[in-house]
């Protein structure tokens, strides 16, 4: 019984601390192709290019994240609703609306800072 409790405690500590690993992250952002419009995301919601949403490999669904383009310092707050991106070099995929807010559309990709805010 003590082993189970200790394992549970260690698991809880690991889970609590792992969320802090992603509290701030820098890397490359891209945005969703229009072919995903109207399709289900990993969270079960339907992708809408006009909403401020994003995809991340590990951040929990529903988390609010501030994305700042490091080239122009423009920011947008998105809700994580999907998993991805599937390119190893990228840390976040943004909806069209979110990408437009930070002037990402023309370039297609940019270096960003991701900060969990809620």
Coordinates of C-alpha atoms in Angstrom, one line a residue, residues 52 83 114:
X52 CA -7.9 32.1 -32.4
X83 CA -2.2 18.2 -31.5
X114 CA 5.0 30.7 -26.6

